[in-house]
Amino acid sequence: MALTRQDVAKVGLLARLALSGDDVDRMTGELSKIVGFVSQLEELDTNNVAPLAHPLDTQNVFRADEPKPSLTTAEALQSAPRHDGSCFLVPAVLGESGAA
Amino acid sequence: MSKQPATAASDPYITVIGLEVHVQLQTQTKLFCGCSTRFGSPPNTQVCPTCLGLPGSLPVMNRLAFDLAVRAALALNCKIAPFTKWDRKNYFYPDLPKGYQISQYDLPFSSDGHLEVIDPKGAFSRKVDIIRVHLEEDAGKSMHDEAAGTADTRIDLNRAGTPLCEIVSQPDLRSPQEARGWLNELKLLLVYLGVSDCNMQEGSLRVDANVNLHIPLPGEGGAEGRIAKTPIVEIKNMNSFRSVERALIYEAARQWEEWQATKVEMGKMPKQTRGWDDPAGITRPQRQKEESSDYRYFPEPDLVPVTVSDAEIATARAAMGDPPTVLRAALAEKWKISAYDADVLVNQGRDLVAWYEDLATRVGEGKVASNWMQQDVLRTLNERGGTIAEFPVTPEQVADIIGRVQKGDFDTSRGREIFAEVLTSGKAVADVVASMGIAAVSDDDLVALCQELLAANPKIVADVKGGKEQAAAGLIGQAKKKNPNANPGKVRQMCLDLIKALP
């Protein structure tokens, strides 16, 4: 299965990546190879195979609703590129959140 | 733009509304980690590697969150799926640290329910189908201080990973008023069942509304007419049920005007998202909603599926307690009160109903107790604020006052004064009665008082003798002046008896 340049440009947009024209050309080829590799699976007849929701044959793993210690704010923020001591700082985001 | 209620009988269109409600579940900890869900803590103090989306962390499902979600779904008459799983909903936003939200896509844990709303004043009655209820995690909070003019948005991830139930209704509502009524009923139900506190100010309940108009068009040349549908608009950013109603009224009128100008129908343009601007009282366009496929859902590999047996569903159902609809009917029947009275009491919550039943049991008359609840207790509670648990007067004290009224010690308006004094002074009812100089008027005193009145009012006596019993009313005012503790009903009866006994 071959991806088009439009497919790659759209995925780039969704991933918030600024792709140049050269990037799109290169990735159209590379991503097509990956998709092509995976699509070999389509050669298998899966008509009589139940869909698999999870590779592990395990179900119903729960924890009790009991509080555990959280990180300190300093620990939480320590790997952030930018912060003000209490919040993560990111470039201005205006408008609504993507979903809830 | 006109602001009449949409879908009045005179409107040339039907307003079609579907709601999407997110409620925060009443757990102590988040959906996939042990961080607290407490509201209002300093930013980024309730976060850990899991809810920050740090590499190597793994989610583990909160048992209580799942159980509360099942309880909500059962109360909404949904089918519980025997097998359910979670999926990743991929999108990039700074308040979503993992780059995906763990949600449910094709196998939600419940679907196909309904919730009916009946307006107690009879304005509407509507059964609204529920498409699905699913369990997902919340995102964090973005804060942007536009006034400060800074270039940065600040991110607080305390809320990230909080358990949410998403409830999606069919577009079965037919007016903004119905939508508000239905939301009230939904909130009451979820609060009753302990599923959520549904506090909108704290974001525990959020509503998005989908709305469009169905416009009957006349046929041409004898052909049958058809229904034109305007493009669906999703309204966001409504912070109260009142806002939901106002936004829907505005949006229906706006779509009607747009339809008249453009005649654009559903399908001719993509679904639009508009945000409600409460102070301005208008909706404004927001960015176009990404198509469902753009979220690139796939099964969450870090969580295993959950199965629910019939026995577990039965147990959950048994532990649920009575929903408000059942309680209203039970209360009306048990205490012989009207459906309206039962509605008023039940809508105040379970604690108030218990308080009422305590009072009604002591008084022995449901209707009298209900009148005192509504006219005295509830009114005072609304003025003072706070909950019934904090109310300074007890059912025992109110029953004491009512009992004295019923015995004829004093009338209801005197009883109200005593109630007010018990409320403010915190004294016992008997002490208040004594300190207000309210003593039961003995029968001898009453006879003496009435004889005195009759002697002083020969005209009234003559009128009553002549068959005009209502003339006795003139005596009651005078009796009050002479002895404020005299029971007006008793004075009236005594005077009538004495006059009849006259030769």
XYZ file of C-alpha atoms in Angstrom:
603
model
C 0.000 0.000 0.000
C 1.458 3.333 -1.036
C 0.926 6.495 0.986
C 0.432 9.774 -0.843
C 2.202 13.033 -0.048
C -1.200 14.294 1.171
C -1.429 11.430 3.680
C 1.980 12.287 5.057
C 1.254 16.023 5.171
C -1.952 15.314 7.114
C -0.248 13.007 9.607
C 2.449 15.656 9.997
C -0.181 18.260 10.784
C -1.906 16.005 13.326
C 1.467 15.364 14.968
C 2.181 19.099 14.972
C 5.373 18.578 12.949
C 6.620 21.286 10.599
C 7.620 19.187 7.587
C 9.453 20.696 4.631
C 8.684 19.581 1.086
C 11.828 17.413 1.144
C 10.750 15.874 4.465
C 7.373 14.968 3.016
C 8.989 13.368 -0.048
C 11.422 11.312 2.047
C 8.786 10.237 4.594
C 6.257 9.327 1.930
C 8.741 6.713 0.759
C 9.830 5.564 4.213
C 6.342 5.381 5.729
C 5.024 3.552 2.649
C 7.654 0.854 3.236
C 6.570 0.457 6.892
C 2.895 0.273 6.001
C 3.720 -2.140 3.202
C 5.631 -4.379 5.629
C 2.698 -4.483 8.063
C 0.175 -5.050 5.303
C 1.759 -8.447 4.641
C -0.600 -9.512 7.454
C -3.469 -9.025 5.059
C -2.353 -12.142 3.227
C -3.589 -14.195 6.180
C -7.154 -15.484 6.239
C -8.598 -14.138 9.524
C -12.253 -14.887 8.776
C -12.497 -17.426 11.563
C -10.312 -15.606 14.086
C -11.996 -13.619 16.853
C -10.767 -10.012 17.141
C -8.121 -9.666 19.832
C -8.495 -6.762 22.245
C -5.273 -7.484 24.069
C -2.367 -9.888 23.516
C -2.333 -10.953 27.193
C -4.936 -13.455 28.249
C -5.567 -11.491 31.439
C -8.597 -9.498 32.496
C -9.918 -7.392 35.353
C -6.757 -5.897 36.786
C -7.734 -3.238 39.325
C -6.279 -1.245 42.186
C -8.125 0.013 45.264
C -9.077 3.675 45.473
C -6.310 4.456 47.965
C -4.164 7.586 47.752
C -0.441 7.185 47.177
C 2.135 9.929 47.656
C 2.551 12.175 44.621
C 5.774 13.738 43.429
C 6.773 17.106 44.816
C 6.148 19.996 42.448
C 9.926 20.430 42.053
C 10.291 16.769 41.089
C 7.345 16.993 38.692
C 8.803 20.045 36.959
C 12.456 19.034 36.934
C 12.536 17.692 33.387
C 10.391 20.446 31.903
C 12.178 22.648 29.361
C 10.497 25.649 30.972
C 8.545 26.173 34.189
C 7.840 28.905 36.717
C 8.194 26.837 39.878
C 4.558 25.806 39.986
C 3.425 25.293 36.385
C 4.828 23.953 33.149
C 5.285 26.775 30.650
C 4.461 26.291 26.987
C 4.089 28.723 24.080
C 0.760 30.542 24.144
C -2.187 28.290 23.382
C -5.354 30.092 22.508
C -8.700 28.499 21.814
C -10.231 25.364 23.173
C -8.705 22.086 24.200
C -8.853 19.272 21.680
C -11.208 17.036 23.614
C -12.317 16.048 27.050
C -32.124 38.844 17.124
C -35.266 37.495 18.701
C -34.893 35.877 22.100
C -38.196 34.092 22.485
C -38.001 30.536 23.778
C -37.225 28.200 20.913
C -39.871 25.740 19.776
C -42.794 27.691 21.043
C -45.973 26.491 19.390
C -45.693 29.406 17.015
C -42.153 28.597 15.817
C -41.942 27.462 12.195
C -39.298 24.877 13.183
C -38.500 22.145 15.709
C -35.350 22.541 17.803
C -33.479 19.228 18.015
C -30.992 18.889 20.864
C -28.588 16.171 21.972
C -26.311 16.503 25.008
C -22.860 15.199 25.849
C -22.167 15.318 29.565
C -18.904 14.660 31.381
C -19.106 14.013 35.113
C -16.194 13.577 37.466
C -16.567 10.429 39.550
C -16.411 10.706 43.325
C -13.171 8.843 43.939
C -10.304 9.816 46.189
C -7.714 8.985 43.567
C -7.249 9.274 39.827
C -8.350 6.707 37.275
C -4.961 5.123 36.668
C -2.752 6.187 39.600
C -2.928 6.920 43.334
C -2.728 10.739 43.049
C -5.475 12.641 44.857
C -8.365 14.135 42.890
C -8.945 16.912 45.453
C -10.016 20.192 43.842
C -8.239 23.472 44.435
C -4.775 22.282 45.506
C -1.714 24.269 44.392
C -0.743 23.476 40.771
C 1.198 20.283 40.072
C 1.070 18.944 43.639
C -1.107 15.928 42.729
C 0.940 14.417 39.942
C 3.118 11.314 39.531
C 4.992 9.606 36.691
C 1.784 7.891 35.479
C -0.422 10.971 35.143
C 2.523 13.022 33.865
C 2.981 10.450 31.112
C 6.621 9.823 31.986
C 8.372 6.943 30.207
C 8.121 3.559 31.915
C 4.990 4.359 33.915
C 1.934 2.140 33.597
C -1.772 2.776 34.293
C -3.777 0.531 36.657
C -7.564 0.904 36.741
C -9.248 2.294 39.872
C -11.848 -0.282 41.038
C -14.145 2.318 42.608
C -14.122 4.471 39.453
C -15.264 1.513 37.387
C -17.939 0.568 39.948
C -19.294 4.136 40.127
C -19.392 4.305 36.338
C -21.383 1.058 36.245
C -23.744 2.446 38.885
C -24.322 5.570 36.773
C -24.977 3.494 33.673
C -27.433 1.217 35.511
C -29.291 4.237 36.856
C -29.543 5.467 33.262
C -31.103 2.136 32.269
C -28.101 1.186 30.133
C -27.005 -2.293 29.138
C -23.681 -3.217 30.711
C -21.320 -4.825 28.220
C -19.996 -8.225 29.361
C -16.618 -7.287 27.839
C -15.089 -3.830 27.596
C -11.716 -2.332 26.754
C -9.997 1.042 26.575
C -8.484 2.862 23.607
C -6.009 5.635 22.971
C -7.455 8.804 21.499
C -4.511 10.589 19.951
C -4.203 14.345 19.786
C -1.610 16.902 20.692
C -2.360 19.513 23.267
C -0.163 20.805 26.093
C -2.612 19.757 28.817
C -2.506 16.146 27.603
C 0.946 14.962 28.663
C 0.898 11.504 27.068
C -0.195 12.836 23.652
C -3.281 10.632 23.944
C -6.277 10.300 26.208
C -7.220 6.870 27.503
C -10.872 6.612 26.536
C -13.270 4.037 25.103
C -14.030 3.800 21.413
C -15.823 0.806 19.916
C -16.529 -1.243 23.051
C -17.790 1.161 25.738
C -18.738 -0.510 29.017
C -22.386 0.479 28.575
C -24.915 1.644 25.984
C -28.595 1.903 25.053
C -30.181 3.531 28.084
C -32.665 6.284 28.731
C -33.587 8.926 31.279
C -37.015 10.479 31.453
C -37.703 13.988 32.649
C -41.160 15.104 33.720
C -41.682 18.746 34.508
C -43.606 18.840 37.831
C -45.569 21.828 36.568
C -46.582 19.853 33.497
C -44.763 22.005 30.910
C -43.061 18.994 29.306
C -42.324 15.325 29.650
C -39.596 13.663 27.628
C -37.896 10.290 27.539
C -34.371 10.793 26.269
C -32.396 7.833 24.969
C -28.775 7.448 26.023
C -26.471 6.254 23.245
C -23.586 5.286 25.479
C -21.811 5.869 28.768
C -18.080 5.331 28.885
C -15.204 5.782 31.313
C -12.188 7.924 30.446
C -9.534 10.161 31.952
C -9.586 13.948 32.155
C -6.910 16.285 30.771
C -5.002 18.923 32.738
C -5.704 22.632 32.866
C -4.254 25.361 30.618
C -4.119 28.877 31.982
C -3.451 31.817 29.777
C -3.483 35.287 31.220
C -4.264 37.417 28.203
C -4.438 40.580 30.296
C -0.840 40.100 31.447
C 0.170 39.891 27.805
C 2.712 37.170 28.533
C 3.640 34.817 25.752
C 3.317 31.692 27.876
C 0.501 29.345 28.735
C 0.831 27.731 32.169
C -0.071 24.058 32.572
C -1.379 22.483 35.792
C -1.673 18.700 35.568
C -3.451 18.067 38.907
C -6.647 17.240 37.018
C -4.926 15.040 34.411
C -6.068 11.445 34.856
C -9.163 12.231 36.936
C -11.928 9.684 36.202
C -14.762 10.949 34.017
C -17.976 9.350 32.879
C -19.037 10.547 29.457
C -22.787 10.336 28.864
C -24.017 10.838 25.305
C -27.724 11.317 24.647
C -29.672 10.851 21.444
C -30.918 14.130 19.948
C -34.270 13.580 21.667
C -34.722 16.918 23.413
C -37.023 19.429 21.743
C -36.483 22.722 23.554
C -33.832 24.567 25.602
C -36.184 24.377 28.589
C -36.377 20.589 28.281
C -32.588 20.394 28.001
C -32.200 22.313 31.249
C -34.862 20.193 32.969
C -33.197 16.995 31.794
C -29.793 18.131 33.041
C -31.312 18.923 36.438
C -32.758 15.414 36.566
C -29.457 13.844 35.489
C -27.527 15.804 38.100
C -30.013 14.916 40.843
C -29.760 11.240 39.916
C -25.960 11.165 39.943
C -25.740 13.080 43.217
C -28.327 10.757 44.823
C -26.361 7.701 43.814
C -23.065 9.134 45.076
C -21.577 8.884 41.583
C -20.500 12.521 41.377
C -20.938 15.782 43.272
C -21.771 17.353 39.864
C -20.322 20.678 40.978
C -20.201 22.776 37.796
C -18.102 25.539 39.370
C -15.357 23.007 40.067
C -15.749 21.398 36.648
C -17.185 18.145 38.033
C -19.964 18.364 35.453
C -19.480 19.731 31.941
C -22.018 19.913 29.154
C -21.668 20.206 25.391
C -24.835 20.519 23.320
C -25.533 19.562 19.714
C -28.375 21.498 18.156
C -30.037 22.013 14.812
C -33.464 22.877 13.437
C -35.957 20.731 11.571
C -37.985 22.956 9.281
C -41.101 21.582 7.578
C -41.216 22.800 3.969
C -44.461 22.897 2.026
C -44.567 20.721 -1.095
C -44.742 22.305 -4.528
C -47.376 21.523 -7.162
C -49.258 19.126 -4.913
C -46.098 17.193 -3.993
C -45.587 16.168 -0.394
C -43.495 18.563 1.662
C -40.234 17.594 3.320
C -38.236 18.479 6.410
C -35.164 20.636 5.898
C -32.439 20.232 8.556
C -29.958 22.974 9.374
C -26.247 22.055 9.861
C -25.556 20.684 13.371
C -23.702 23.024 15.700
C -21.891 21.825 18.820
C -21.929 24.422 21.605
C -19.166 24.363 24.218
C -18.081 26.483 27.157
C -21.368 26.636 29.057
C -20.786 27.004 32.793
C -24.249 26.469 34.239
C -27.539 24.825 33.292
C -28.934 28.326 32.922
C -26.150 29.023 30.384
C -27.045 25.835 28.521
C -30.640 27.007 28.217
C -29.645 30.532 27.164
C -27.070 29.286 24.648
C -29.619 26.934 23.052
C -32.249 29.674 22.841
C -29.711 31.957 21.194
C -28.384 29.287 18.849
C -31.847 28.163 17.651
C -32.744 31.750 16.811
C -29.367 32.262 15.119
C -29.771 29.131 12.982
C -33.279 30.205 11.999
C -31.999 33.565 10.802
C -29.084 31.923 8.995
C -31.442 29.435 7.347
C -33.693 32.194 6.099
C -30.697 34.013 4.641
C -28.743 31.080 3.161
C -30.989 27.968 2.972
C -27.881 25.867 3.702
C -28.826 22.375 4.897
C -27.073 19.717 6.941
C -24.391 17.908 4.943
C -23.613 20.945 2.794
C -21.060 22.173 5.340
C -19.077 20.409 8.089
C -20.349 20.304 11.651
C -19.434 23.540 13.353
C -18.247 24.121 16.912
C -19.272 27.333 18.611
C -18.346 28.634 22.067
C -20.868 30.285 24.386
C -19.851 33.785 25.500
C -21.938 34.187 28.641
C -21.495 37.920 29.322
C -22.166 38.764 25.663
C -25.013 36.233 25.475
C -23.921 34.893 22.081
C -22.197 31.866 20.532
C -18.998 32.403 18.511
C -17.378 30.044 15.988
C -14.483 27.910 17.259
C -11.986 25.825 15.328
C -13.456 23.042 13.213
C -13.731 19.737 15.032
C -11.301 17.112 13.901
C -12.996 14.125 12.311
C -13.266 11.050 14.464
C -10.736 9.177 12.362
C -8.190 11.907 12.973
C -7.916 10.770 16.575
C -6.428 7.507 15.250
C -7.943 5.403 18.040
C -6.312 2.088 18.792
C -6.600 -0.353 21.726
C -4.703 0.733 24.855
C -1.989 -1.928 25.209
C -1.187 -0.941 28.812
C -4.627 -1.884 30.158
C -6.228 -5.306 30.027
C -9.947 -5.645 29.214
C -12.631 -5.845 31.883
C -15.415 -8.401 31.998
C -18.599 -7.949 34.007
C -20.772 -10.908 35.010
C -24.542 -10.876 35.477
C -23.989 -11.546 39.177
C -21.802 -8.442 39.457
C -24.447 -6.356 37.689
C -27.112 -7.678 40.084
C -24.926 -6.794 43.076
C -24.300 -3.294 41.728
C -28.006 -2.824 41.125
C -28.886 -3.934 44.642
C -26.357 -1.543 46.182
C -27.644 1.378 44.136
C -30.435 2.730 46.339
C -33.628 4.351 45.112
C -33.288 6.816 42.243
C -35.196 10.110 42.594
C -38.092 8.981 40.369
C -38.828 6.024 42.647
C -38.356 8.121 45.770
C -40.786 10.819 44.571
C -43.538 8.283 43.985
C -42.839 6.484 47.272
C -42.840 9.714 49.264
C -46.086 10.956 47.691
C -47.813 7.671 48.434
C -46.477 7.095 51.945
C -47.150 10.606 53.259
C -50.184 11.491 51.131
C -48.567 14.554 49.635
C -48.894 15.866 46.072
C -46.488 14.937 43.296
C -45.385 18.574 43.263
C -44.581 18.551 47.001
C -42.701 15.251 46.660
C -40.721 16.740 43.762
C -39.725 19.819 45.771
C -38.514 17.678 48.679
C -36.690 15.044 46.610
C -34.958 17.702 44.516
C -33.273 18.970 47.693
C -31.362 15.715 48.098
C -31.398 12.589 50.183
C -30.472 14.240 53.515
C -33.390 16.629 53.324
C -35.785 13.811 52.490
C -34.569 11.956 55.607
C -35.088 15.123 57.666
C -38.610 15.464 56.263
C -39.487 11.838 56.980
C -38.243 12.231 60.558
C -40.503 15.275 60.967
C -43.477 13.638 59.251
C -43.144 10.563 61.483
C -43.149 12.703 64.640
C -46.043 14.877 63.447
C -47.987 11.948 62.036
C -49.296 14.043 59.166
C -47.252 14.204 55.959
C -49.032 17.189 54.460
C -48.613 19.388 57.557
C -44.957 18.385 57.801
C -44.480 19.116 54.082
C -46.020 22.580 54.472
C -43.658 23.416 57.331
C -40.712 21.986 55.373
C -41.410 24.170 52.367
C -42.642 27.352 53.996
C -40.315 27.474 56.976
C -37.397 25.055 56.866
C -36.582 25.262 53.140
C -37.124 28.970 52.864
C -34.871 29.619 55.844
C -32.304 27.171 54.500
C -32.226 28.971 51.153
C -31.786 32.332 52.862
C -29.046 31.100 55.205
C -27.263 28.816 52.753
C -25.601 25.600 53.906
C -26.957 22.082 54.092
C -29.796 20.533 56.067
C -27.202 18.714 58.196
C -25.993 22.115 59.450
C -29.503 23.417 60.092
C -29.748 24.582 63.737
C -33.366 23.492 64.319
C -34.110 19.774 64.633
C -37.136 17.800 63.341
C -37.950 17.149 67.010
C -38.228 20.894 67.713
C -40.361 21.606 64.642
C -42.605 18.667 65.554
C -42.912 20.144 69.070
C -44.075 23.491 67.633
C -46.508 21.815 65.222
C -47.855 19.682 68.089
C -48.606 22.787 70.161
C -50.371 24.377 67.185
C -52.427 21.233 66.700
C -53.316 21.187 70.411
C -54.591 24.739 70.025
C -52.022 26.399 72.314
C -51.522 29.001 69.629
C -52.120 29.431 65.894
C -49.766 28.768 62.969
C -48.553 32.349 62.632
C -47.569 32.311 66.336
C -45.890 28.976 65.618
C -43.848 30.620 62.853
C -42.669 33.317 65.254
C -41.588 30.643 67.715
C -39.766 28.757 64.938
C -37.910 31.946 63.987
C -36.964 32.568 67.612
C -35.770 28.986 68.173
C -33.696 29.373 64.986
C -31.979 32.609 66.043
C -31.708 32.056 69.822
C -30.929 28.349 69.801
C -33.199 27.963 72.860
C -35.574 25.078 73.510
C -39.127 25.442 72.204
C -40.637 25.425 75.721
C -38.270 28.216 76.840
C -39.124 30.317 73.791
C -42.833 29.826 74.386
C -42.369 30.928 78.015
C -40.081 33.870 77.226
C -42.438 35.169 74.548
C -45.200 35.184 77.163
C -47.118 32.673 75.191
C -49.111 30.660 77.639
C -51.915 28.408 76.770
C -55.168 30.221 77.447
C -57.244 28.168 79.856
C -60.834 27.369 78.961
C -62.084 29.508 81.838
C -60.070 32.481 80.582
C -61.359 31.882 77.082
C -64.971 31.862 78.212
C -64.429 35.051 80.204
C -62.759 36.721 77.230
C -65.532 35.757 74.849
C -68.284 36.886 77.224
C -66.539 40.218 77.550
C -66.427 40.556 73.758
C -70.084 39.660 73.321
C -71.141 42.207 75.917
C -69.146 44.911 74.118
C -70.480 44.071 70.638
C -74.274 43.765 70.671
C -74.458 44.483 66.917
C -72.264 41.531 66.018
C -74.178 39.309 68.404
C -77.431 40.349 66.718
C -76.001 39.734 63.236
C -74.811 36.264 64.182
C -78.132 35.501 65.769
C -79.737 36.629 62.506
C -77.765 33.939 60.639
C -74.661 35.903 59.544
C -72.000 33.705 61.146
C -69.241 35.500 59.254
C -69.895 38.578 61.385
C -68.045 36.735 64.181
C -64.781 37.530 62.366
C -65.022 41.052 63.849
C -64.624 39.542 67.315
C -61.396 37.705 66.565
C -59.375 40.855 65.881
C -60.530 42.302 69.176
C -59.726 39.069 70.997
C -56.130 39.193 69.642
C -55.727 42.689 71.066
C -57.014 41.703 74.484
C -55.037 38.482 74.663
C -52.477 37.743 71.918
C -52.293 34.116 73.032
C -55.934 33.430 72.373
C -56.327 30.929 69.560
C -58.435 32.608 66.855
C -60.156 29.377 65.861
C -61.096 28.618 69.440
C -62.272 32.187 70.040
C -64.528 31.989 66.999
C -66.038 28.662 67.982
C -66.513 29.697 71.617
C -68.227 32.951 70.605
C -70.555 31.130 68.210
C -71.431 28.580 70.886
C -72.114 31.296 73.466
C -74.301 33.296 71.054
C -76.314 30.203 70.158
C -76.843 29.550 73.875
C -78.280 33.063 74.335
C -82.047 33.239 74.708
